[in-house]
GROMACS .gro file of C-alpha atoms in nm:
model
  351
    1MET     CA    1   3.842  -3.144   1.671
    2ALA     CA    2   3.515  -3.079   1.851
    3TRP     CA    3   3.504  -2.966   2.211
    4ARG     CA    4   3.222  -3.002   2.459
    5ALA     CA    5   3.200  -2.765   2.755
    6ARG     CA    6   3.025  -2.851   3.076
    7SER     CA    7   2.907  -2.633   3.361
    8ASP     CA    8   3.120  -2.611   3.672
    9SER     CA    9   3.129  -2.912   3.901
   10ASP     CA   10   2.890  -2.751   4.149
   11SER     CA   11   2.612  -2.728   3.894
   12PRO     CA   12   2.347  -3.002   3.877
   13THR     CA   13   2.369  -3.254   3.595
   14LYS     CA   14   2.059  -3.113   3.428
   15ALA     CA   15   2.238  -2.779   3.391
   16THR     CA   16   2.509  -2.929   3.171
   17THR     CA   17   2.557  -2.730   2.852
   18LYS     CA   18   2.721  -2.829   2.527
   19ASP     CA   19   2.939  -2.597   2.321
   20TYR     CA   20   3.083  -2.815   2.043
   21ARG     CA   21   3.343  -2.554   1.953
   22ARG     CA   22   3.606  -2.640   1.690
   23PHE     CA   23   3.975  -2.628   1.785
   24ALA     CA   24   4.265  -2.654   1.541
   25VAL     CA   25   4.552  -2.838   1.712
   26ALA     CA   26   4.910  -2.897   1.592
   27ARG     CA   27   5.184  -3.124   1.727
   28ASP     CA   28   5.552  -3.030   1.732
   29PRO     CA   29   5.738  -3.301   1.532
   30ARG     CA   30   6.039  -3.289   1.767
   31THR     CA   31   5.887  -3.253   2.114
   32CYS     CA   32   5.543  -3.405   2.035
   33ALA     CA   33   5.390  -3.118   2.236
   34TYR     CA   34   5.045  -3.004   2.128
   35SER     CA   35   4.949  -2.640   2.074
   36VAL     CA   36   4.621  -2.472   1.985
   37LEU     CA   37   4.638  -2.289   1.651
   38SER     CA   38   4.287  -2.145   1.648
   39ILE     CA   39   3.958  -2.154   1.838
   40GLY     CA   40   3.633  -2.153   1.643
   41GLU     CA   41   3.312  -1.969   1.712
   42TYR     CA   42   3.031  -2.102   1.931
   43HIS     CA   43   2.887  -2.427   1.783
   44SER     CA   44   3.156  -2.437   1.511
   45GLY     CA   45   3.244  -2.803   1.580
   46PRO     CA   46   3.115  -3.086   1.361
   47ASN     CA   47   2.906  -3.229   1.646
   48ALA     CA   48   2.715  -2.903   1.687
   49ARG     CA   49   2.346  -2.892   1.611
   50LYS     CA   50   2.287  -2.809   1.246
   51PRO     CA   51   2.131  -2.468   1.169
   52ARG     CA   52   1.756  -2.474   1.195
   53ARG     CA   53   1.564  -2.479   0.873
   54ALA     CA   54   1.485  -2.138   0.730
   55ALA     CA   55   1.189  -2.026   0.525
   56THR     CA   56   1.224  -2.107   0.156
   57ASN     CA   57   0.977  -1.839   0.052
   58ALA     CA   58   0.891  -1.577   0.310
   59THR     CA   59   0.582  -1.445   0.130
   60ILE     CA   60   0.389  -1.767   0.067
   61ALA     CA   61   0.196  -1.953   0.336
   62PRO     CA   62   0.264  -2.327   0.368
   63PRO     CA   63   0.027  -2.536   0.152
   64PRO     CA   64  -0.261  -2.718   0.323
   65PRO     CA   65  -0.227  -3.095   0.369
   66PRO     CA   66  -0.361  -3.303   0.079
   67ALA     CA   67  -0.731  -3.383   0.099
   68LEU     CA   68  -0.832  -3.737   0.194
   69SER     CA   69  -1.049  -3.952  -0.026
   70ARG     CA   70  -1.372  -4.093   0.117
   71ASP     CA   71  -1.212  -4.435   0.164
   72GLN     CA   72  -0.906  -4.288   0.335
   73PHE     CA   73  -1.125  -4.082   0.567
   74ALA     CA   74  -1.354  -4.375   0.649
   75GLN     CA   75  -1.061  -4.601   0.734
   76GLY     CA   76  -0.938  -4.357   0.998
   77ALA     CA   77  -1.024  -4.345   1.369
   78TYR     CA   78  -1.060  -4.002   1.527
   79LEU     CA   79  -1.084  -3.835   1.868
   80THR     CA   80  -1.205  -3.481   1.922
   81TYR     CA   81  -1.268  -3.262   2.227
   82LEU     CA   82  -1.564  -3.022   2.209
   83GLY     CA   83  -1.604  -2.718   2.431
   84GLY     CA   84  -1.432  -2.679   2.764
   85GLY     CA   85  -1.299  -2.387   2.962
   86ASP     CA   86  -0.940  -2.390   2.836
   87ARG     CA   87  -0.979  -2.117   2.574
   88CYS     CA   88  -0.781  -1.797   2.643
   89LYS     CA   89  -0.619  -1.942   2.955
   90PRO     CA   90  -0.246  -1.887   3.026
   91MET     CA   91  -0.016  -2.099   2.811
   92PRO     CA   92   0.095  -2.341   3.087
   93HIS     CA   93  -0.274  -2.428   3.136
   94TYR     CA   94  -0.333  -2.467   2.761
   95LEU     CA   95  -0.023  -2.684   2.713
   96ARG     CA   96  -0.119  -2.904   3.008
   97SER     CA   97  -0.459  -2.969   2.848
   98LEU     CA   98  -0.302  -3.022   2.506
   99ARG     CA   99  -0.062  -3.282   2.647
  100CYS     CA  100  -0.357  -3.464   2.801
  101ALA     CA  101  -0.549  -3.473   2.471
  102LEU     CA  102  -0.238  -3.597   2.290
  103ALA     CA  103  -0.186  -3.868   2.552
  104GLU     CA  104  -0.542  -3.995   2.516
  105ALA     CA  105  -0.524  -3.992   2.136
  106ARG     CA  106  -0.206  -4.198   2.145
  107TYR     CA  107  -0.351  -4.441   2.401
  108LEU     CA  108  -0.662  -4.494   2.186
  109ASN     CA  109  -0.451  -4.510   1.869
  110ARG     CA  110  -0.668  -4.240   1.711
  111THR     CA  111  -0.603  -3.925   1.513
  112LEU     CA  112  -0.657  -3.617   1.731
  113VAL     CA  113  -0.882  -3.359   1.568
  114LEU     CA  114  -0.731  -3.030   1.683
  115ASP     CA  115  -0.781  -2.659   1.629
  116LEU     CA  116  -0.433  -2.545   1.523
  117THR     CA  117  -0.510  -2.189   1.631
  118LEU     CA  118  -0.535  -2.071   1.989
  119CYS     CA  119  -0.644  -1.776   2.197
  120LEU     CA  120  -0.352  -1.600   2.363
  121ALA     CA  121  -0.433  -1.499   2.720
  122ALA     CA  122  -0.462  -1.130   2.805
  123SER     CA  123  -0.161  -1.159   3.036
  124TYR     CA  124   0.066  -1.186   2.728
  125ALA     CA  125  -0.094  -0.896   2.537
  126ASP     CA  126   0.037  -0.540   2.511
  127ALA     CA  127  -0.117  -0.195   2.505
  128GLY     CA  128  -0.175  -0.217   2.128
  129THR     CA  129  -0.437  -0.487   2.184
  130GLY     CA  130  -0.591  -0.316   2.485
  131TYR     CA  131  -0.457  -0.597   2.703
  132MET     CA  132  -0.730  -0.825   2.571
  133PRO     CA  133  -0.709  -1.195   2.475
  134GLU     CA  134  -0.608  -1.249   2.112
  135GLU     CA  135  -0.787  -1.512   1.905
  136GLY     CA  136  -0.644  -1.668   1.591
  137LYS     CA  137  -0.285  -1.720   1.702
  138ARG     CA  138  -0.134  -2.016   1.519
  139LEU     CA  139  -0.003  -2.297   1.736
  140ALA     CA  140   0.300  -2.309   1.505
  141PHE     CA  141   0.406  -1.964   1.632
  142TYR     CA  142   0.493  -2.126   1.965
  143VAL     CA  143   0.522  -2.503   1.922
  144ASP     CA  144   0.708  -2.724   1.675
  145VAL     CA  145   0.399  -2.860   1.498
  146GLU     CA  146   0.602  -3.087   1.270
  147HIS     CA  147   0.744  -3.261   1.577
  148LEU     CA  148   0.392  -3.281   1.721
  149HIS     CA  149   0.274  -3.460   1.406
  150SER     CA  150   0.564  -3.704   1.435
  151GLN     CA  151   0.453  -3.801   1.788
  152VAL     CA  152   0.074  -3.822   1.749
  153LEU     CA  153  -0.147  -3.824   1.439
  154ILE     CA  154  -0.324  -3.487   1.416
  155MET     CA  155  -0.588  -3.356   1.175
  156GLU     CA  156  -0.679  -2.990   1.150
  157GLU     CA  157  -1.026  -2.928   1.292
  158ARG     CA  158  -1.176  -2.733   1.002
  159GLN     CA  159  -1.065  -2.990   0.745
  160PHE     CA  160  -1.200  -3.275   0.955
  161TRP     CA  161  -1.548  -3.129   0.996
  162ALA     CA  162  -1.565  -3.043   0.626
  163ASP     CA  163  -1.489  -3.407   0.544
  164TRP     CA  164  -1.730  -3.528   0.813
  165ASP     CA  165  -2.012  -3.317   0.669
  166ARG     CA  166  -1.956  -3.485   0.332
  167TRP     CA  167  -1.917  -3.845   0.445
  168GLY     CA  168  -2.014  -3.892   0.808
  169ALA     CA  169  -2.304  -3.663   0.893
  170GLN     CA  170  -2.563  -3.879   0.714
  171GLY     CA  171  -2.496  -4.174   0.942
  172GLN     CA  172  -2.255  -4.343   0.707
  173LEU     CA  173  -1.985  -4.336   0.976
  174GLY     CA  174  -2.035  -4.402   1.347
  175ALA     CA  175  -1.976  -4.151   1.628
  176ARG     CA  176  -1.959  -4.211   2.006
  177LEU     CA  177  -2.037  -3.922   2.242
  178ILE     CA  178  -1.876  -3.915   2.590
  179GLU     CA  179  -1.983  -3.644   2.833
  180ASP     CA  180  -1.824  -3.771   3.154
  181THR     CA  181  -1.465  -3.644   3.179
  182ARG     CA  182  -1.404  -3.898   3.456
  183LEU     CA  183  -1.463  -4.193   3.222
  184VAL     CA  184  -1.128  -4.369   3.188
  185PRO     CA  185  -1.030  -4.429   2.822
  186ASN     CA  186  -0.972  -4.802   2.868
  187LYS     CA  187  -1.350  -4.830   2.918
  188PHE     CA  188  -1.411  -4.739   2.555
  189SER     CA  189  -1.081  -4.822   2.387
  190LYS     CA  190  -1.241  -5.108   2.192
  191VAL     CA  191  -1.525  -4.910   2.033
  192ARG     CA  192  -1.533  -4.935   1.655
  193ASP     CA  193  -1.696  -4.600   1.580
  194THR     CA  194  -1.505  -4.379   1.341
  195LEU     CA  195  -1.528  -4.080   1.577
  196ILE     CA  196  -1.514  -4.046   1.955
  197ILE     CA  197  -1.632  -3.708   2.083
  198ARG     CA  198  -1.551  -3.592   2.435
  199ARG     CA  199  -1.789  -3.306   2.510
  200PHE     CA  200  -1.707  -3.074   2.798
  201GLY     CA  201  -1.958  -2.868   2.994
  202ASP     CA  202  -1.969  -2.500   3.083
  203VAL     CA  203  -1.871  -2.510   3.451
  204GLU     CA  204  -1.508  -2.441   3.542
  205PRO     CA  205  -1.281  -2.598   3.656
  206GLY     CA  206  -1.458  -2.928   3.588
  207ASN     CA  207  -1.461  -2.862   3.214
  208TYR     CA  208  -1.085  -2.833   3.165
  209TRP     CA  209  -0.940  -3.085   2.921
  210TYR     CA  210  -0.663  -3.189   3.156
  211ASN     CA  211  -0.924  -3.338   3.392
  212VAL     CA  212  -0.941  -3.634   3.152
  213CYS     CA  213  -0.593  -3.734   3.269
  214GLU     CA  214  -0.667  -3.696   3.641
  215GLY     CA  215  -0.806  -3.943   3.895
  216ASP     CA  216  -0.828  -4.306   3.783
  217ALA     CA  217  -0.694  -4.214   3.438
  218LYS     CA  218  -0.350  -4.129   3.581
  219SER     CA  219  -0.250  -4.494   3.570
  220VAL     CA  220  -0.355  -4.517   3.205
  221LEU     CA  221  -0.266  -4.182   3.049
  222ARG     CA  222   0.096  -4.112   3.128
  223PRO     CA  223   0.239  -3.774   3.020
  224LEU     CA  224   0.416  -3.782   2.683
  225LYS     CA  225   0.776  -3.679   2.743
  226GLY     CA  226   0.922  -3.441   2.489
  227VAL     CA  227   0.602  -3.413   2.286
  228ILE     CA  228   0.601  -3.033   2.316
  229ARG     CA  229   0.900  -2.855   2.166
  230TRP     CA  230   0.926  -2.484   2.108
  231ALA     CA  231   0.890  -2.357   1.753
  232PRO     CA  232   1.215  -2.363   1.549
  233SER     CA  233   1.164  -1.993   1.477
  234LEU     CA  234   1.183  -1.911   1.850
  235MET     CA  235   1.476  -2.144   1.911
  236CYS     CA  236   1.665  -1.974   1.626
  237ILE     CA  237   1.640  -1.650   1.825
  238VAL     CA  238   1.767  -1.833   2.134
  239ASP     CA  239   2.061  -1.974   1.936
  240ASP     CA  240   2.148  -1.632   1.791
  241ILE     CA  241   2.146  -1.464   2.133
  242ILE     CA  242   2.371  -1.735   2.276
  243SER     CA  243   2.601  -1.710   1.975
  244ARG     CA  244   2.642  -1.335   2.026
  245MET     CA  245   2.756  -1.406   2.380
  246GLN     CA  246   2.995  -1.673   2.243
  247GLY     CA  247   2.812  -1.937   2.445
  248ASP     CA  248   3.012  -1.837   2.754
  249PHE     CA  249   2.788  -1.656   3.000
  250ASP     CA  250   2.619  -1.686   3.335
  251SER     CA  251   2.250  -1.613   3.381
  252VAL     CA  252   2.024  -1.465   3.645
  253HIS     CA  253   1.647  -1.493   3.662
  254VAL     CA  254   1.481  -1.201   3.838
  255GLY     CA  255   1.146  -1.292   3.988
  256GLY     CA  256   1.044  -0.953   4.125
  257SER     CA  257   1.179  -0.615   4.227
  258SER     CA  258   1.322  -0.489   4.553
  259GLU     CA  259   1.571  -0.234   4.682
  260ASP     CA  260   1.844  -0.491   4.741
  261LEU     CA  261   1.803  -0.658   4.400
  262THR     CA  262   2.139  -0.536   4.266
  263ARG     CA  263   2.327  -0.666   4.569
  264ARG     CA  264   2.154  -1.002   4.553
  265ILE     CA  265   2.231  -1.043   4.183
  266GLU     CA  266   2.596  -0.953   4.238
  267GLU     CA  267   2.616  -1.218   4.509
  268GLY     CA  268   2.499  -1.481   4.260
  269VAL     CA  269   2.749  -1.413   3.979
  270ASP     CA  270   3.124  -1.379   3.940
  271GLY     CA  271   3.290  -1.049   3.850
  272GLY     CA  272   3.411  -0.995   3.495
  273ARG     CA  273   3.164  -1.243   3.345
  274GLN     CA  274   2.899  -1.194   3.081
  275VAL     CA  275   2.563  -1.216   3.256
  276TYR     CA  276   2.223  -1.256   3.093
  277VAL     CA  277   1.942  -1.123   3.312
  278ALA     CA  278   1.598  -1.271   3.248
  279GLY     CA  279   1.258  -1.221   3.407
  280VAL     CA  280   1.060  -0.928   3.542
  281GLY     CA  281   1.163  -0.638   3.761
  282PHE     CA  282   1.457  -0.555   3.535
  283ASN     CA  283   1.515  -0.191   3.432
  284SER     CA  284   1.780   0.055   3.310
  285VAL     CA  285   1.875   0.158   3.665
  286LEU     CA  286   1.957  -0.202   3.748
  287VAL     CA  287   2.156  -0.238   3.423
  288GLN     CA  288   2.379   0.059   3.506
  289ALA     CA  289   2.438  -0.066   3.860
  290LEU     CA  290   2.538  -0.413   3.742
  291LYS     CA  291   2.769  -0.288   3.465
  292VAL     CA  292   3.023  -0.189   3.730
  293LYS     CA  293   3.093  -0.555   3.803
  294VAL     CA  294   2.975  -0.762   3.504
  295SER     CA  295   2.893  -0.734   3.133
  296VAL     CA  296   2.513  -0.728   3.135
  297HIS     CA  297   2.286  -0.859   2.859
  298TYR     CA  298   1.907  -0.879   2.846
  299LEU     CA  299   1.634  -0.966   2.595
  300ASP     CA  300   1.557  -0.622   2.451
  301GLU     CA  301   1.924  -0.581   2.362
  302TYR     CA  302   1.858  -0.830   2.079
  303ALA     CA  303   1.537  -0.678   1.942
  304ASP     CA  304   1.680  -0.682   1.589
  305LEU     CA  305   1.635  -1.061   1.591
  306TRP     CA  306   1.257  -1.018   1.568
  307GLY     CA  307   1.249  -0.681   1.389
  308THR     CA  308   1.090  -0.629   1.048
  309ASP     CA  309   1.412  -0.725   0.866
  310SER     CA  310   1.476  -1.041   1.068
  311LYS     CA  311   1.452  -1.404   0.960
  312TRP     CA  312   1.195  -1.458   1.234
  313PHE     CA  313   0.967  -1.182   1.105
  314LEU     CA  314   0.979  -1.311   0.748
  315GLU     CA  315   0.915  -1.670   0.856
  316MET     CA  316   0.618  -1.571   1.073
  317ARG     CA  317   0.470  -1.363   0.793
  318ARG     CA  318   0.502  -1.665   0.564
  319LEU     CA  319   0.324  -1.890   0.815
  320ASN     CA  320   0.054  -1.627   0.862
  321GLY     CA  321  -0.034  -1.594   0.494
  322GLY     CA  322   0.156  -1.270   0.441
  323VAL     CA  323   0.021  -1.094   0.751
  324PRO     CA  324   0.292  -0.966   0.993
  325VAL     CA  325   0.309  -1.128   1.337
  326GLU     CA  326   0.388  -0.949   1.662
  327PHE     CA  327   0.661  -1.081   1.891
  328ASP     CA  328   0.417  -1.115   2.179
  329GLY     CA  329   0.454  -1.156   2.552
  330TYR     CA  330   0.461  -1.535   2.554
  331MET     CA  331   0.724  -1.551   2.280
  332ARG     CA  332   0.936  -1.316   2.489
  333GLU     CA  333   0.884  -1.537   2.793
  334VAL     CA  334   0.990  -1.853   2.606
  335VAL     CA  335   1.305  -1.699   2.456
  336ASP     CA  336   1.400  -1.530   2.783
  337ARG     CA  337   1.366  -1.853   2.981
  338GLU     CA  338   1.549  -2.069   2.726
  339VAL     CA  339   1.848  -1.833   2.714
  340PHE     CA  340   1.855  -1.825   3.095
  341LEU     CA  341   1.865  -2.207   3.106
  342LYS     CA  342   2.171  -2.213   2.878
  343GLY     CA  343   2.384  -2.012   3.120
  344LYS     CA  344   2.695  -2.184   3.255
  345LYS     CA  345   2.611  -2.069   3.608
  346LYS     CA  346   2.252  -1.984   3.697
  347ALA     CA  347   2.105  -1.789   3.985
  348GLU     CA  348   1.744  -1.722   4.084
  349VAL     CA  349   1.675  -1.388   4.250
  350LEU     CA  350   1.324  -1.364   4.392
  351ARG     CA  351   1.149  -1.088   4.576
   0.00000   0.00000   0.00000
């Protein structure tokens, strides 16, 4: 039988976790009393989420989408954003702007022309890159692009402009240019041009994509719930970390460092429990101090899950055309936060 575990009654509903562990149960034929014969591993029950898909060939990049014919291309309706100040900004900023573009594309019932690479902000870089922004990062390293495609029609930017140069640049297909980010999309939702171009200026912050969804547009462009999901490759690491802790752990998020940090963490957790510590301000001194009371776990303890022999490393190399991919600062942040959120009891410890 499958078993679902919930957080303690004091936890908020949103913190509810699901275990789906399999139990083998027998009944005594004389007394009708039940007894547990065996307890399965974490997520061993039939209602557990199925294992995430793995790479079928870790050395070959995924094939490009099939090319469109002229008729197929001409029958489409497209939306693209040009320019803007969102490049190389922190990921929360980038994802906010991406959600806005996706919302407008869905509202207009148009295919969003999108650069499927991004510039990773310097705040997520390491010493090997000189703490500089990194161009050319694939969106699929961080976000479930297949799910994105299932929510909104998307066409890769390079492929679109190659097709446009062949069939649209000579005036065969219409294009509408919009340079006012404050123009609400219902004002041009009926245009019949093949392409709508929103062009953004050079002055920040007025040239951020997310401004399209502000002001009067708020009543029209509602945020798309669940449109952004983390990449399956990252969530596999999250699942593996949770599995190693048997799905039964508390979690603490450390938001800074201070002299009384150990005491404040101990106040937030119960003795004898497994505790996953996420966030910044966490070091070996703190680990040793906490080990007296609890079994401490933290992200770097599981570095083999993104090492050169890991499934994650092979999958990323496949996506990247055979070129190895670094487990960068934002990937660490995503995995760290997702494991923290799966804790049965959670505590925030801030400076």
